[in-house]
Amino acid sequence: MDAKRIKKILSTASPPNLRNYTSSSSFTWEKSLAELDGLPEEKGINIAHEAVDRHVLRGKGSDIALRFIDKAERITEFSFQQLKDASNQFANVLKTLGIKKEERVFGLTNRTPELYITALGAWKNRNVFCPLFSAFGPEPIKARMLIGSAKVLITTAELYRKKILKIRAALPELQHVILIGQQKLEEDFKDTLNFQDLLASASTDFTIEPTKPETMALLHFTSGTTGTPKGAIHVHQAVVAHYITGKIALDFHPTDIFWCTADPGWVTGTSYGIISPLTNGITSIVDEADFDAQRWYRILEMEKISVWYTAPTAIRMMMKMGTELVRQHRLPQLRFIASVGEPLNPEAVYWGMEAFNLPIHDNWWQTETGGIMIANYISMDIKPGSMGRPLPGIEAAIVKRLPNDKLQIIHEAGVKGELALKAGWPSMFRGYLHEEERYKKCFLEDYYLTGDLATCDEEGYFWFVGRADDIIKSSGHLIGPFEVESALMEHPAVAEAAVIGKPDPVALETVKAFIALNQGFQASEALKLEIIGFARKHLGAAIAPKEIDFLDSLPKTRSGKIMRRLLKARELGFPEGDTSTLETSL
Ligand code: ATP
Ligand code: MG
């Protein structure tokens, strides 16, 4: 499976931060922590201090921290000094409102400056930031705010009227709603405050109170791909991982211009859209608009993006449009592209070479891990289809849960098992809020069990097989959807594919594929047969799909993940379960 590899030739002009993976054994979390400040006078560690104030203290106050592009492509810039002032003001607002340590501040808005100021201000006041996708409907918003005991909500007047008004009475713990933009003196807006007015009347001086490394900082809901979303708790100490993973896995250098396309409603948009680039002192671009290939290529060019972090779903959408459009743009600054969220098919890695003259570097992590755990580093050969190797400081293993609640570590290369991580890295989640049992079940002996199946090869590269819930058992084979989907993607007609197991009296399950076609291809019986034949040739008859359905598009979560469980439920006529994060559930 690892016959093909993309050999890396390193430029000596800007040597990578991780020069040589195999000699990275001197890495320790303590050394990473030592690269940060900690609060003055040993008063602990606070994410916002490391992200913003630290750079101002070092004379970098005038450097640009964030460049926001609104939907109309107007730009608003914040230097580290401006961000320090604005977040201090918002911390003062929260303090004045009486919001106490570890109480929850929810954000429900597009990717606008106010959301980022809210996050930083909340951390400074030692509150917990909890971001929600602004596209969520009232019910998912209510459910998450109830679980999180939301004390404050920051949103826009428009979203408030559309989504919050009708649920506000059902949120008895919600003390303050702060609206961005000018709300008129209307009945709808009684009992709300105005973000700009509050900020304008608050002081830009704020001293962060002592913050213990274990103080809760973030409540992040998982994507809900496999079931009901869980509220993962993260603490201030996580900043050590946010910082160092940006430096090592995304290779941040001081002059980089970085673009993370994820929304903070998904953990990537918080860990790598806010914390990681800021702690590394680099400039980040934040685009308010949703995916649009033309706009994205324009941003890459105009903003001179050098490091770009995006998701397989976006890459597949770009692939669907071919390389003609991207070729109309000059992107000489772009030097590193990474992707997370779903398996990255080898096809996508090769397409990156064609379109950008750069491979796409897959990396793997979860809401629960808080930061990148396994990655294809800039200095390391890429084996397309592999997630890469564990971050220095992270011990990953392929394991089997034994019936007596013991753990067996599988040392043999290529054998499928559950991906597990030795517990104890700084950004490891500290709980699922109000679900202690569920949290405990994730740990066995010294390991955190991820719920994903993978294999590891002789060189320590990890290969994603599928989520434990999505594995198909057919005629004695354990089939990972990724393997089948990647083979299907190689057919020129296939833009996206998702496979499920369908109960079968003889084989236990058979493989069924759902396919969205590339432009210029028409669904037909003949094409079905052709694709099935193609898959058989590549995978063998036992693993290739027996059945194919063509769909215009595949159901996805707001964070862009294909919801196989939904396809399966629909196929088998089962209830659809929690669809609160479904992209089209507005
Ligand atoms: P839920 O736990 O609510 O079902 P979710 O697992 O999709 O949702 P996230 O934490 O956003 O929520 O996603 C993490 C998961 O995404 C991983 O466990 C893995 O299944 C998948 N994933 C992330 N990155 C990769 C990758 N590079 N390759 C394969 N799978 C990935
Ligand atoms: Mg998960």
XYZ file of C-alpha atoms and ligand atoms in Angstrom:
618
model
C 0.000 0.000 0.000
C 2.958 2.316 0.376
C 4.656 1.669 -2.923
C 4.161 5.253 -4.060
C 5.720 8.090 -2.195
C 6.360 11.737 -2.844
C 9.989 12.430 -2.128
C 10.683 15.692 -0.362
C 13.632 17.812 -1.373
C 14.166 20.505 1.194
C 14.982 24.069 0.421
C 17.877 25.365 2.470
C 16.556 28.929 2.174
C 13.906 28.493 4.855
C 14.648 25.270 6.695
C 11.584 23.570 8.162
C 10.997 23.826 11.894
C 11.045 20.046 12.071
C 14.109 19.348 9.993
C 14.297 15.648 10.401
C 11.442 13.579 11.754
C 13.539 10.637 12.833
C 15.866 12.751 14.929
C 13.089 14.600 16.718
C 13.380 12.464 19.852
C 14.669 15.421 21.871
C 11.151 16.911 21.802
C 9.503 17.417 25.178
C 6.317 19.232 26.141
C 8.307 21.050 28.831
C 10.575 22.566 26.182
C 7.533 23.613 24.166
C 6.023 25.226 27.241
C 9.303 27.052 27.839
C 8.923 28.744 24.433
C 5.797 30.437 25.783
C 5.585 33.101 28.507
C 3.222 31.901 31.175
C 1.506 34.695 33.050
C 3.766 37.273 34.711
C 4.906 36.421 38.257
C 4.202 32.743 37.684
C 0.473 33.180 37.793
C -0.184 30.202 35.543
C -0.872 30.168 31.827
C -3.616 31.828 29.818
C -4.356 31.240 26.147
C -5.083 34.903 25.391
C -1.860 36.115 26.955
C 0.157 33.708 24.802
C -1.866 34.530 21.704
C -1.823 38.302 21.917
C -0.241 40.101 24.878
C 3.018 38.156 24.641
C 3.738 39.602 21.198
C 2.945 43.160 22.298
C 5.317 42.758 25.243
C 8.021 41.743 22.754
C 7.643 44.839 20.652
C 5.559 43.219 17.929
C 2.413 45.221 18.691
C 2.262 46.798 15.252
C 2.495 43.471 13.386
C -0.744 42.393 11.745
C -2.444 39.584 13.628
C -5.729 39.174 11.756
C -7.019 40.335 8.395
C -10.770 39.869 8.056
C -12.379 39.701 4.627
C -16.114 40.267 4.824
C -18.629 38.897 2.342
C -18.308 42.011 0.176
C -14.515 41.556 0.259
C -13.888 44.585 2.460
C -10.843 44.201 4.690
C -10.533 44.962 8.414
C -7.107 44.557 9.959
C -6.091 44.108 13.570
C -2.535 44.486 14.781
C -1.526 42.574 17.897
C -1.793 45.867 19.837
C -5.330 46.512 18.548
C -6.292 42.964 19.346
C -4.862 43.340 22.828
C -6.858 46.513 23.418
C -10.118 45.133 22.032
C -9.855 41.851 23.941
C -9.001 43.727 27.130
C -12.104 45.838 26.595
C -14.254 42.789 26.093
C -12.735 41.097 29.157
C -13.695 44.214 31.122
C -17.223 44.005 29.719
C -17.572 40.415 30.892
C -16.089 41.226 34.273
C -18.457 44.156 34.753
C -21.384 41.939 33.824
C -20.316 39.684 36.677
C -19.334 36.652 34.590
C -17.254 34.382 36.814
C -14.364 32.023 36.241
C -15.254 29.041 34.024
C -18.713 30.356 33.213
C -19.632 29.922 29.584
C -19.656 32.572 26.880
C -21.233 31.389 23.627
C -20.502 32.854 20.205
C -23.035 32.585 17.387
C -21.930 34.679 14.474
C -20.110 34.534 11.159
C -16.340 34.762 11.010
C -16.302 38.442 11.986
C -13.821 40.348 14.198
C -16.302 40.365 17.091
C -16.210 36.574 17.343
C -12.414 36.555 17.701
C -12.495 39.420 20.208
C -15.144 37.508 22.151
C -12.964 34.405 22.348
C -9.872 36.295 23.472
C -11.786 38.490 25.931
C -13.495 35.456 27.417
C -10.152 33.699 27.977
C -8.711 36.818 29.570
C -11.624 36.923 32.005
C -11.115 33.151 32.574
C -14.477 32.337 31.039
C -15.124 29.404 28.762
C -15.536 30.166 25.067
C -18.056 28.015 23.239
C -18.401 28.691 19.502
C -21.423 27.588 17.482
C -21.923 27.521 13.717
C -24.041 30.545 12.837
C -25.915 28.355 10.358
C -27.287 26.119 13.132
C -31.043 26.206 13.567
C -32.706 27.183 16.898
C -32.945 23.615 18.237
C -29.246 22.660 17.955
C -28.377 26.060 19.416
C -30.738 25.559 22.356
C -29.508 22.023 23.026
C -25.860 23.124 23.152
C -26.544 26.218 25.247
C -28.499 24.133 27.752
C -25.734 21.519 28.030
C -23.165 24.279 28.436
C -25.222 26.387 30.896
C -24.609 29.437 28.700
C -24.388 32.652 30.744
C -23.648 35.020 27.871
C -24.416 34.859 24.162
C -22.779 37.039 21.542
C -24.689 37.089 18.277
C -26.001 39.491 15.632
C -29.341 41.311 15.679
C -30.423 39.318 12.628
C -29.512 35.927 14.074
C -31.092 36.899 17.364
C -34.398 37.670 15.734
C -34.293 34.579 13.523
C -33.058 31.987 15.984
C -32.784 33.104 19.602
C -35.985 35.030 20.297
C -38.104 31.905 20.152
C -35.819 29.880 22.431
C -34.707 32.529 24.905
C -37.425 31.725 27.431
C -36.203 28.121 27.450
C -32.707 29.221 28.504
C -33.177 30.300 32.129
C -29.434 30.441 32.875
C -28.720 32.838 30.027
C -28.075 36.186 31.707
C -26.923 38.433 28.867
C -27.322 38.602 25.132
C -24.886 40.931 23.403
C -25.733 41.895 19.848
C -23.279 42.897 17.155
C -24.406 45.694 14.851
C -26.977 48.372 15.399
C -30.193 46.996 16.745
C -33.149 49.343 16.529
C -35.279 50.217 19.508
C -37.769 47.508 18.836
C -39.664 45.192 21.111
C -37.681 42.233 19.727
C -34.459 43.587 21.160
C -35.494 44.353 24.707
C -33.174 42.704 27.236
C -30.222 42.795 24.885
C -26.974 44.732 25.008
C -24.937 46.195 22.188
C -21.431 44.881 21.551
C -19.971 48.099 20.122
C -21.456 50.314 22.863
C -20.168 48.057 25.604
C -16.727 47.875 24.051
C -16.532 51.632 23.533
C -17.248 52.311 27.198
C -14.763 49.725 28.517
C -11.147 50.342 29.474
C -8.309 48.922 27.383
C -6.453 48.016 30.589
C -7.027 44.571 31.943
C -4.931 42.330 34.133
C -5.489 38.633 33.659
C -6.128 36.985 37.015
C -4.053 33.910 37.930
C -5.096 31.124 35.559
C -4.260 27.542 36.434
C -3.168 25.296 33.546
C -6.219 23.139 34.280
C -8.725 26.007 34.223
C -11.432 25.270 31.675
C -11.084 27.419 28.564
C -13.112 25.871 25.778
C -16.230 23.854 25.334
C -16.235 22.403 21.858
C -18.961 20.257 20.436
C -17.900 17.396 18.172
C -19.147 17.292 14.594
C -21.947 14.797 15.217
C -20.801 12.579 12.353
C -21.459 9.366 14.224
C -24.239 10.428 16.599
C -25.228 13.138 19.051
C -22.460 15.747 19.403
C -20.473 15.637 22.631
C -19.261 18.726 24.514
C -15.494 18.297 24.809
C -13.780 20.296 27.557
C -10.368 21.884 26.973
C -8.172 23.784 29.409
C -5.741 26.706 29.186
C -2.724 24.410 29.146
C -3.861 23.212 25.705
C -2.202 26.316 24.305
C 1.147 24.518 24.496
C -0.082 22.014 21.907
C -1.801 24.661 19.792
C 1.442 26.581 19.628
C 3.862 23.761 18.944
C 1.699 21.841 16.473
C 1.396 25.018 14.378
C 5.147 25.338 14.440
C 5.922 21.702 13.680
C 3.007 20.286 11.699
C 2.065 23.447 9.779
C 5.647 24.752 9.750
C 4.742 28.330 10.759
C 7.581 30.783 10.162
C 7.466 34.416 11.336
C 6.795 35.828 7.853
C 4.033 33.394 6.945
C 0.558 34.475 5.952
C -1.772 31.726 7.012
C -5.284 30.841 6.031
C -7.328 28.288 7.920
C -10.618 27.948 6.066
C -12.503 26.316 8.955
C -15.213 28.048 10.975
C -14.633 28.249 14.748
C -17.904 26.309 15.091
C -15.681 23.366 14.280
C -12.620 22.778 16.462
C -10.172 23.387 13.588
C -11.449 26.943 13.286
C -10.651 27.593 16.951
C -7.409 25.673 17.462
C -5.920 26.668 14.083
C -8.133 29.580 13.045
C -7.529 31.515 16.266
C -5.072 30.117 18.795
C -2.248 28.469 16.870
C -1.391 31.230 14.366
C -1.738 33.945 17.006
C 0.502 32.162 19.494
C 3.057 31.798 16.693
C 2.817 35.545 16.045
C 1.945 35.262 12.353
C -0.699 36.970 10.212
C -3.940 35.071 9.643
C -6.562 35.679 7.021
C -10.191 35.127 8.028
C -12.779 34.945 5.263
C -16.394 35.445 6.254
C -17.900 33.858 3.138
C -18.521 30.186 2.484
C -16.707 28.055 -0.059
C -16.510 29.440 -3.569
C -13.608 28.188 -5.693
C -13.165 31.443 -7.629
C -13.164 33.517 -4.487
C -10.766 31.145 -2.729
C -8.197 31.232 -5.527
C -8.501 35.010 -5.565
C -7.846 35.171 -1.822
C -4.853 32.848 -2.109
C -3.381 35.161 -4.725
C -4.331 38.597 -3.370
C -3.502 37.845 0.228
C -0.281 36.077 -0.712
C -1.126 33.086 1.432
C 1.944 30.961 2.172
C 0.470 28.280 4.448
C -3.031 27.020 3.803
C -5.055 24.656 5.995
C -8.269 23.314 4.563
C -10.470 20.214 4.410
C -10.922 17.277 2.024
C -14.483 18.296 1.237
C -13.267 21.668 -0.105
C -10.443 19.997 -2.004
C -12.900 17.582 -3.611
C -15.090 20.519 -4.662
C -12.086 22.195 -6.239
C -11.089 18.953 -7.940
C -14.567 18.736 -9.400
C -13.875 21.984 -11.270
C -10.596 20.840 -12.760
C -7.344 22.793 -12.829
C -8.202 25.406 -15.441
C -9.477 27.956 -12.948
C -6.581 27.663 -10.536
C -4.101 28.016 -13.386
C -5.408 31.536 -13.998
C -3.873 32.586 -10.679
C -0.301 33.245 -9.692
C 0.482 31.746 -6.324
C 4.260 31.986 -5.899
C 4.028 32.471 -2.112
C 2.022 29.337 -1.449
C 4.477 26.837 0.008
C 2.540 24.437 2.225
C -0.974 22.998 2.005
C -2.488 20.833 4.729
C -5.846 19.159 5.174
C -7.838 17.690 8.040
C -11.261 16.352 8.924
C -11.712 13.331 6.751
C -9.444 10.900 5.017
C -7.604 12.502 2.129
C -7.773 10.250 -0.883
C -4.465 9.752 -2.738
C -6.218 11.268 -5.770
C -6.457 14.554 -3.868
C -2.751 14.555 -3.002
C -1.866 14.092 -6.684
C -4.382 16.720 -7.713
C -2.598 19.182 -5.391
C 0.599 18.540 -7.356
C -1.215 19.203 -10.606
C -3.103 22.281 -9.467
C -0.633 23.976 -7.092
C 2.599 22.190 -7.784
C 2.464 21.162 -4.127
C 1.229 17.968 -2.519
C -1.535 18.264 0.057
C -0.372 17.208 3.508
C -2.973 15.200 5.363
C -3.116 15.351 9.127
C -5.324 13.668 11.662
C -6.862 14.792 14.917
C -10.213 15.146 16.674
C -12.166 17.584 18.811
C -11.060 15.419 21.739
C -7.338 15.716 20.964
C -7.530 19.519 20.712
C -4.700 19.689 18.192
C -2.891 17.828 15.406
C -1.665 14.408 16.522
C -0.558 12.669 13.314
C 0.743 14.549 10.314
C 2.658 14.655 7.075
C 5.425 17.106 7.921
C 7.020 19.386 5.366
C 10.348 17.611 5.773
C 8.993 14.098 5.418
C 8.248 12.009 2.315
C 4.528 11.691 1.714
C 2.888 8.367 1.112
C -0.389 9.465 -0.497
C -3.330 8.045 1.431
C -1.451 7.985 4.746
C -2.219 10.387 7.599
C 1.506 10.604 8.325
C 3.390 10.011 11.552
C 2.679 11.022 15.167
C 3.784 14.395 16.376
C 7.002 14.195 18.395
C 5.754 13.880 21.993
C 2.758 11.818 20.936
C 2.805 8.060 21.271
C 0.298 6.511 18.891
C -0.481 2.801 18.720
C -2.784 0.360 17.007
C -4.626 -1.565 19.692
C -7.294 -4.119 20.329
C -9.716 -3.959 23.269
C -9.746 -7.381 24.904
C -12.935 -8.686 26.547
C -11.413 -8.403 30.064
C -10.991 -4.646 29.593
C -7.324 -5.056 28.861
C -5.520 -3.547 25.955
C -3.434 -5.402 23.438
C -0.977 -3.359 21.426
C -0.624 -4.614 17.859
C 2.999 -4.341 16.800
C 2.638 -6.087 13.484
C 2.691 -3.715 10.504
C -0.445 -3.469 8.389
C -2.835 -5.082 10.880
C -6.091 -3.211 11.453
C -6.974 -2.080 14.961
C -8.166 0.935 16.906
C -5.994 4.009 16.881
C -4.963 4.884 20.449
C -2.838 7.676 21.918
C -0.858 7.539 25.150
C -2.840 9.862 27.432
C -1.418 13.066 28.843
C -0.632 15.595 26.085
C -1.568 19.212 26.983
C -4.566 19.604 24.646
C -6.190 16.300 25.554
C -9.842 16.867 26.407
C -10.580 16.802 30.108
C -14.118 15.514 29.852
C -17.370 15.416 27.961
C -19.474 17.933 29.849
C -22.012 16.091 32.053
C -21.010 12.725 30.548
C -18.412 11.355 32.924
C -19.098 7.702 32.056
C -18.744 8.286 28.355
C -15.443 10.064 28.989
C -14.107 7.245 31.150
C -14.971 4.693 28.486
C -12.539 6.396 26.102
C -9.586 5.404 28.266
C -8.044 1.999 28.831
C -4.816 1.439 30.735
C -2.590 4.391 29.724
C -4.309 5.057 26.430
C -7.029 7.234 24.976
C -8.974 5.218 22.404
C -10.016 7.310 19.456
C -12.862 5.281 17.945
C -11.057 5.298 14.573
C -9.541 2.205 12.980
C -6.167 2.401 11.317
C -3.026 0.467 10.470
C 0.623 1.348 10.916
C 3.328 0.389 8.405
C 6.981 -0.601 8.951
C 8.099 3.017 8.803
C 5.582 4.211 11.383
C 3.175 5.864 8.922
C -0.476 5.580 9.972
C -3.221 4.713 7.499
C -6.858 5.497 8.221
C -9.247 2.582 7.724
C -12.550 4.061 8.907
C -14.496 4.969 11.985
C -15.242 1.950 14.153
C -18.977 2.591 13.508
C -18.530 2.581 9.723
C -16.563 -0.637 9.281
C -18.245 -3.162 7.012
C -18.091 -6.871 7.760
C -18.536 -8.845 4.560
C -17.821 -12.557 3.984
C -15.127 -12.640 6.633
C -13.502 -9.356 5.500
C -13.294 -6.201 7.572
C -13.731 -3.472 5.005
C -12.840 0.131 5.718
C -14.949 2.592 3.707
C -11.906 4.757 2.930
C -10.208 2.045 0.896
C -13.290 1.510 -1.261
C -14.071 5.218 -1.599
C -10.496 6.029 -2.621
C -10.604 3.377 -5.345
C -13.946 4.709 -6.606
C -12.541 8.251 -6.665
C -9.959 7.112 -9.186
C -12.697 6.610 -11.757
C -12.921 9.793 -13.861
C -16.696 10.110 -13.381
C -16.584 10.012 -9.577
C -16.391 13.291 -7.649
C -17.371 11.970 -4.215
C -18.134 8.549 -2.841
C -19.443 7.125 0.434
C -19.901 3.454 1.136
C -21.994 1.653 3.725
C -22.630 -1.960 4.727
C -26.057 -3.350 3.877
C -27.299 -6.401 5.790
C -27.084 -9.577 3.733
C -28.214 -13.075 4.741
C -25.173 -14.746 3.221
C -22.275 -12.291 3.442
C -23.460 -10.609 6.697
C -23.084 -7.291 4.922
C -22.524 -6.175 1.339
C -20.941 -2.945 0.203
C -23.162 -0.253 -1.231
C -21.741 2.983 -2.647
C -23.315 6.402 -3.006
C -21.663 8.503 -5.653
C -21.788 12.142 -6.747
C -20.606 12.552 -10.313
C -18.133 14.971 -11.800
C -19.363 17.663 -14.165
C -19.986 16.325 -17.646
C -21.064 12.814 -16.532
C -24.650 11.569 -16.627
C -26.054 8.979 -14.229
C -27.003 5.799 -16.099
C -27.193 2.043 -15.626
C -24.270 1.643 -17.993
C -22.127 3.991 -15.886
C -23.086 2.064 -12.725
C -21.908 -1.178 -14.273
C -18.766 0.455 -15.534
C -17.896 1.820 -12.080
C -18.665 -1.515 -10.410
C -16.390 -3.232 -12.957
C -13.686 -0.629 -12.330
C -13.926 -1.146 -8.552
C -13.749 -4.937 -8.937
C -10.585 -4.623 -10.934
C -8.999 -2.442 -8.274
C -10.348 -4.038 -5.109
C -11.457 -7.555 -5.990
C -15.016 -8.812 -6.068
C -15.231 -9.360 -2.286
C -14.591 -5.721 -1.434
C -15.976 -3.825 -4.437
C -19.501 -2.416 -4.103
C -22.309 -4.636 -5.305
C -24.694 -1.736 -5.601
C -24.374 1.929 -6.510
C -26.746 4.884 -6.158
C -26.038 8.231 -7.750
C -26.844 11.329 -5.664
C -26.492 14.995 -6.568
C -24.455 15.496 -3.420
C -23.677 13.501 -0.303
C -25.103 14.482 3.112
C -22.446 16.246 5.174
C -21.995 17.797 8.567
C -21.468 21.530 8.902
C -17.762 20.754 9.259
C -17.833 19.043 5.867
C -17.804 15.359 6.814
C -19.785 12.791 4.899
C -22.525 11.360 7.162
C -22.437 7.669 6.302
C -24.737 6.849 9.208
C -27.427 8.987 7.598
C -27.038 7.284 4.221
C -27.325 3.959 6.000
C -30.378 4.941 8.021
C -32.098 6.205 4.881
C -31.179 3.079 2.949
C -32.501 0.772 5.649
C -35.506 2.879 6.593
C -34.230 3.505 10.129
C -34.747 6.737 12.083
C -32.218 9.345 11.012
C -30.950 10.051 14.531
C -29.324 13.362 15.452
C -29.165 15.528 12.330
C -28.491 18.791 14.133
C -25.189 19.271 12.335
C -26.440 18.277 8.890
C -25.369 20.917 6.389
C -28.817 21.315 4.875
C -30.800 21.237 8.127
C -31.452 24.974 8.186
P -18.687 12.793 16.346
O -17.583 12.381 17.263
O -19.678 13.693 17.000
O -19.296 11.673 15.587
P -16.611 13.704 14.548
O -15.825 12.553 15.063
O -16.732 13.835 13.066
O -18.056 13.734 15.184
P -14.598 15.716 14.924
O -13.921 15.705 16.221
O -14.844 17.017 14.250
O -16.010 15.053 15.117
O -13.820 14.829 13.885
C -12.798 13.931 14.222
C -12.866 12.729 13.337
O -12.714 13.095 11.955
C -11.772 11.711 13.563
O -12.059 10.864 14.644
C -11.739 10.969 12.230
O -12.749 9.989 12.154
C -12.034 12.077 11.244
N -10.763 12.618 10.721
C -10.169 13.773 11.028
N -9.034 13.947 10.324
C -8.889 12.851 9.562
C -7.908 12.406 8.620
N -6.873 13.141 8.322
N -8.100 11.191 8.052
C -9.172 10.438 8.359
N -10.125 10.805 9.231
C -9.997 11.992 9.819
Mg -15.659 11.794 16.977
